[in-house]
Amino acid sequence: MKELKIESIFQVYDDLNELPNDVFLLMNNAIKARIKAYAPYSKFKVGAAILLDNGEIVTGNNQENVSYPSGLCAERTAIYYAGAKYPDSKILKMAITAASSNQKTKQPIPPCGACRQAIAEYEIKQDSPVEIYFMGEVGNIMKSNSLSNLLPLLFDKKAL
Ligand code: THU
């Protein structure tokens, strides 16, 4: 028996002002998208913004439904829209922000497992990493250099 240790490394920015200019702009797009989220049930609004290699920014937010599982997270709303509209463009960066109406969200909110799986699909398809920046409503921003850093041992199409 052997043990396998997998490490993930993240960068942590103190606040929005510490971000590089393009990411600051991207996160501001995510914030604008978050404010427009449709989250009447959870009251937890999430916004995502994606920077493509053609310079376009695509945004999305969570869309809830009275039949709860029919709703969709912000990250997948954004990434599926990017895939639908710009199928040949690479995704360079993704910014995510979340805010609850119950409390001030100060911790960075990472994408859920299903969204990680969806982002992984595009990272594998384009054969280049997606930088992911995530935050709450205020406070630190965490950066992952790739989705695979957030989803070690991911299911690989080579297994099919
Ligand atoms: N949500 C997202 O939009 N992204 C995530 O990664 C986690 C959860 C949404 C789904 C639901 O509308 C609300 O947040 C509460 O789970």
mmCIF file of C-alpha atoms and ligand atoms in Angstrom:
data_model
loop_
_atom_site.group_PDB
_atom_site.id
_atom_site.type_symbol
_atom_site.label_atom_id
_atom_site.label_comp_id
_atom_site.label_asym_id
_atom_site.label_seq_id
_atom_site.Cartn_x
_atom_site.Cartn_y
_atom_site.Cartn_z
ATOM 1 C CA MET A 1 0.000 0.000 0.000
ATOM 2 C CA LYS A 2 1.244 3.465 -0.898
ATOM 3 C CA GLU A 3 -0.122 6.856 -0.048
ATOM 4 C CA LEU A 4 -0.679 9.499 -2.650
ATOM 5 C CA LYS A 5 -0.581 13.122 -1.538
ATOM 6 C CA ILE A 6 -2.152 15.714 -3.811
ATOM 7 C CA GLU A 7 -1.490 19.377 -3.154
ATOM 8 C CA SER A 8 -3.469 22.357 -4.373
ATOM 9 C CA ILE A 9 -1.941 25.807 -4.283
ATOM 10 C CA PHE A 10 -4.020 28.982 -4.269
ATOM 11 C CA GLN A 11 -3.111 32.638 -4.329
ATOM 12 C CA VAL A 12 -5.010 34.936 -1.982
ATOM 13 C CA TYR A 13 -5.590 38.618 -2.753
ATOM 14 C CA ASP A 14 -6.545 40.902 0.137
ATOM 15 C CA ASP A 15 -9.267 42.723 -1.775
ATOM 16 C CA LEU A 16 -10.417 43.883 -5.195
ATOM 17 C CA ASN A 17 -7.792 46.624 -5.374
ATOM 18 C CA GLU A 18 -4.994 44.076 -5.284
ATOM 19 C CA LEU A 19 -6.218 42.288 -8.427
ATOM 20 C CA PRO A 20 -4.529 42.794 -11.808
ATOM 21 C CA ASN A 21 -6.500 45.256 -13.968
ATOM 22 C CA ASP A 22 -8.098 42.709 -16.284
ATOM 23 C CA VAL A 23 -9.249 40.562 -13.363
ATOM 24 C CA PHE A 24 -10.547 43.622 -11.506
ATOM 25 C CA LEU A 25 -12.677 44.387 -14.563
ATOM 26 C CA LEU A 26 -13.770 40.755 -14.834
ATOM 27 C CA MET A 27 -14.757 40.589 -11.159
ATOM 28 C CA ASN A 28 -16.740 43.800 -11.538
ATOM 29 C CA ASN A 29 -18.638 42.143 -14.377
ATOM 30 C CA ALA A 30 -19.304 39.186 -12.073
ATOM 31 C CA ILE A 31 -20.572 41.548 -9.365
ATOM 32 C CA LYS A 32 -22.948 43.224 -11.835
ATOM 33 C CA ALA A 33 -24.194 39.788 -12.934
ATOM 34 C CA ARG A 34 -24.601 38.692 -9.301
ATOM 35 C CA ILE A 35 -26.874 41.616 -8.519
ATOM 36 C CA LYS A 36 -29.196 40.476 -11.328
ATOM 37 C CA ALA A 37 -29.324 36.828 -10.163
ATOM 38 C CA TYR A 38 -32.723 35.200 -9.730
ATOM 39 C CA ALA A 39 -32.477 33.564 -6.305
ATOM 40 C CA PRO A 40 -35.835 34.026 -4.544
ATOM 41 C CA TYR A 41 -35.576 30.698 -2.674
ATOM 42 C CA SER A 42 -32.015 30.614 -1.330
ATOM 43 C CA LYS A 43 -31.512 34.405 -1.268
ATOM 44 C CA PHE A 44 -27.937 33.508 -2.191
ATOM 45 C CA LYS A 45 -26.924 35.360 -5.321
ATOM 46 C CA VAL A 46 -23.948 34.287 -7.385
ATOM 47 C CA GLY A 47 -22.397 35.984 -10.400
ATOM 48 C CA ALA A 48 -19.777 34.660 -12.804
ATOM 49 C CA ALA A 49 -17.838 36.382 -15.577
ATOM 50 C CA ILE A 50 -15.688 34.656 -18.175
ATOM 51 C CA LEU A 51 -12.893 36.219 -20.231
ATOM 52 C CA LEU A 52 -12.416 34.588 -23.640
ATOM 53 C CA ASP A 53 -9.349 34.670 -25.860
ATOM 54 C CA ASN A 54 -11.283 36.827 -28.362
ATOM 55 C CA GLY A 55 -11.510 39.539 -25.672
ATOM 56 C CA GLU A 56 -15.228 39.015 -25.031
ATOM 57 C CA ILE A 57 -16.583 38.835 -21.490
ATOM 58 C CA VAL A 58 -19.551 36.520 -20.950
ATOM 59 C CA THR A 59 -21.504 36.665 -17.700
ATOM 60 C CA GLY A 60 -24.073 34.533 -15.931
ATOM 61 C CA ASN A 61 -25.854 34.265 -12.607
ATOM 62 C CA ASN A 62 -27.817 31.653 -10.716
ATOM 63 C CA GLN A 63 -31.331 31.034 -11.955
ATOM 64 C CA GLU A 64 -33.530 29.287 -9.407
ATOM 65 C CA ASN A 65 -36.778 27.416 -9.877
ATOM 66 C CA VAL A 66 -39.635 26.458 -7.593
ATOM 67 C CA SER A 67 -38.710 22.895 -8.515
ATOM 68 C CA TYR A 68 -35.317 23.383 -6.898
ATOM 69 C CA PRO A 69 -33.160 20.966 -8.949
ATOM 70 C CA SER A 70 -34.329 22.670 -12.150
ATOM 71 C CA GLY A 71 -32.350 25.802 -11.258
ATOM 72 C CA LEU A 72 -28.809 26.381 -12.438
ATOM 73 C CA CYS A 73 -25.677 27.812 -10.833
ATOM 74 C CA ALA A 74 -24.074 31.023 -12.071
ATOM 75 C CA GLU A 75 -20.892 29.319 -13.251
ATOM 76 C CA ARG A 76 -22.701 26.848 -15.483
ATOM 77 C CA THR A 77 -25.107 29.500 -16.791
ATOM 78 C CA ALA A 78 -22.063 31.535 -17.845
ATOM 79 C CA ILE A 79 -19.914 28.731 -19.209
ATOM 80 C CA TYR A 80 -22.717 27.126 -21.218
ATOM 81 C CA TYR A 81 -23.576 30.511 -22.684
ATOM 82 C CA ALA A 82 -19.910 31.028 -23.614
ATOM 83 C CA GLY A 83 -19.807 27.548 -25.162
ATOM 84 C CA ALA A 84 -23.021 28.205 -27.074
ATOM 85 C CA LYS A 85 -22.083 31.648 -28.366
ATOM 86 C CA TYR A 86 -18.333 31.274 -28.906
ATOM 87 C CA PRO A 87 -17.729 27.543 -29.433
ATOM 88 C CA ASP A 88 -14.255 28.082 -30.913
ATOM 89 C CA SER A 89 -12.920 30.497 -28.311
ATOM 90 C CA LYS A 90 -10.785 29.512 -25.375
ATOM 91 C CA ILE A 91 -11.774 30.425 -21.846
ATOM 92 C CA LEU A 92 -8.910 32.260 -20.181
ATOM 93 C CA LYS A 93 -10.292 33.383 -16.827
ATOM 94 C CA MET A 94 -13.394 33.093 -14.700
ATOM 95 C CA ALA A 95 -14.389 35.385 -11.813
ATOM 96 C CA ILE A 96 -17.028 34.338 -9.279
ATOM 97 C CA THR A 97 -18.704 36.268 -6.479
ATOM 98 C CA ALA A 98 -21.499 35.299 -4.080
ATOM 99 C CA ALA A 99 -23.629 37.261 -1.618
ATOM 100 C CA SER A 100 -26.313 36.158 0.819
ATOM 101 C CA SER A 101 -29.138 38.361 2.006
ATOM 102 C CA ASN A 102 -28.924 36.611 5.413
ATOM 103 C CA GLN A 103 -25.364 37.622 6.240
ATOM 104 C CA LYS A 104 -22.381 39.441 4.748
ATOM 105 C CA THR A 105 -20.432 36.807 2.827
ATOM 106 C CA LYS A 106 -16.805 37.505 3.665
ATOM 107 C CA GLN A 107 -15.259 34.155 2.731
ATOM 108 C CA PRO A 108 -14.337 33.292 -0.858
ATOM 109 C CA ILE A 109 -17.059 31.029 -2.280
ATOM 110 C CA PRO A 110 -15.636 28.339 -4.561
ATOM 111 C CA PRO A 111 -17.675 26.723 -7.354
ATOM 112 C CA CYS A 112 -19.755 23.684 -6.359
ATOM 113 C CA GLY A 113 -18.788 20.188 -7.473
ATOM 114 C CA ALA A 114 -21.149 20.129 -10.455
ATOM 115 C CA CYS A 115 -19.770 23.448 -11.698
ATOM 116 C CA ARG A 116 -16.202 22.202 -11.269
ATOM 117 C CA GLN A 117 -17.089 19.224 -13.444
ATOM 118 C CA ALA A 118 -18.593 21.537 -16.081
ATOM 119 C CA ILE A 119 -15.557 23.846 -16.093
ATOM 120 C CA ALA A 120 -13.273 20.784 -16.319
ATOM 121 C CA GLU A 121 -14.990 19.778 -19.561
ATOM 122 C CA TYR A 122 -13.968 23.053 -21.223
ATOM 123 C CA GLU A 123 -10.456 22.994 -19.787
ATOM 124 C CA ILE A 124 -9.940 19.535 -21.310
ATOM 125 C CA LYS A 125 -11.669 20.531 -24.580
ATOM 126 C CA GLN A 126 -9.429 23.562 -25.079
ATOM 127 C CA ASP A 127 -6.313 21.900 -23.663
ATOM 128 C CA SER A 128 -5.329 24.943 -21.642
ATOM 129 C CA PRO A 129 -6.007 25.991 -18.065
ATOM 130 C CA VAL A 130 -8.791 28.285 -16.892
ATOM 131 C CA GLU A 131 -7.739 30.706 -14.150
ATOM 132 C CA ILE A 132 -10.463 30.878 -11.514
ATOM 133 C CA TYR A 133 -10.895 33.777 -9.082
ATOM 134 C CA PHE A 134 -13.575 33.524 -6.410
ATOM 135 C CA MET A 135 -14.782 35.722 -3.588
ATOM 136 C CA GLY A 136 -17.770 36.342 -1.363
ATOM 137 C CA GLU A 137 -19.433 39.741 -1.323
ATOM 138 C CA VAL A 138 -16.408 41.435 0.267
ATOM 139 C CA GLY A 139 -12.964 40.422 1.459
ATOM 140 C CA ASN A 140 -10.327 38.077 0.099
ATOM 141 C CA ILE A 141 -10.228 36.783 -3.424
ATOM 142 C CA MET A 142 -8.780 33.325 -3.990
ATOM 143 C CA LYS A 143 -7.166 32.336 -7.261
ATOM 144 C CA SER A 144 -6.688 28.867 -8.661
ATOM 145 C CA ASN A 145 -4.377 28.596 -11.674
ATOM 146 C CA SER A 146 -6.519 25.888 -13.206
ATOM 147 C CA LEU A 147 -9.725 23.975 -12.649
ATOM 148 C CA SER A 148 -7.790 20.742 -12.182
ATOM 149 C CA ASN A 149 -6.280 22.339 -9.075
ATOM 150 C CA LEU A 150 -9.837 22.473 -7.673
ATOM 151 C CA LEU A 151 -10.799 18.989 -8.861
ATOM 152 C CA PRO A 152 -7.925 16.556 -8.426
ATOM 153 C CA LEU A 153 -8.361 13.038 -9.814
ATOM 154 C CA LEU A 154 -11.000 14.207 -12.233
ATOM 155 C CA PHE A 155 -12.858 11.732 -14.425
ATOM 156 C CA ASP A 156 -10.956 11.477 -17.684
ATOM 157 C CA LYS A 157 -12.483 10.781 -21.111
ATOM 158 C CA LYS A 158 -9.559 8.444 -21.785
ATOM 159 C CA ALA A 159 -11.385 5.984 -19.532
ATOM 160 C CA LEU A 160 -14.319 5.738 -21.965
HETATM 161 N N1 THU B 1 -24.883 28.385 -6.508
HETATM 162 C C1 THU B 1 -24.168 28.872 -7.571
HETATM 163 O O1 THU B 1 -24.681 29.650 -8.384
HETATM 164 N N2 THU B 1 -22.894 28.462 -7.720
HETATM 165 C C2 THU B 1 -22.247 27.592 -6.888
HETATM 166 O O2 THU B 1 -21.142 27.169 -7.165
HETATM 167 C C3 THU B 1 -22.892 27.194 -5.632
HETATM 168 C C4 THU B 1 -24.343 27.463 -5.541
HETATM 169 C C5 THU B 1 -26.271 28.798 -6.365
HETATM 170 C C6 THU B 1 -27.261 27.686 -6.586
HETATM 171 C C7 THU B 1 -28.447 28.172 -5.795
HETATM 172 O O3 THU B 1 -29.207 29.050 -6.613
HETATM 173 C C8 THU B 1 -27.830 28.976 -4.665
HETATM 174 O O4 THU B 1 -26.499 29.271 -5.055
HETATM 175 C C9 THU B 1 -27.799 28.272 -3.326
HETATM 176 O O5 THU B 1 -27.218 27.031 -3.428
#
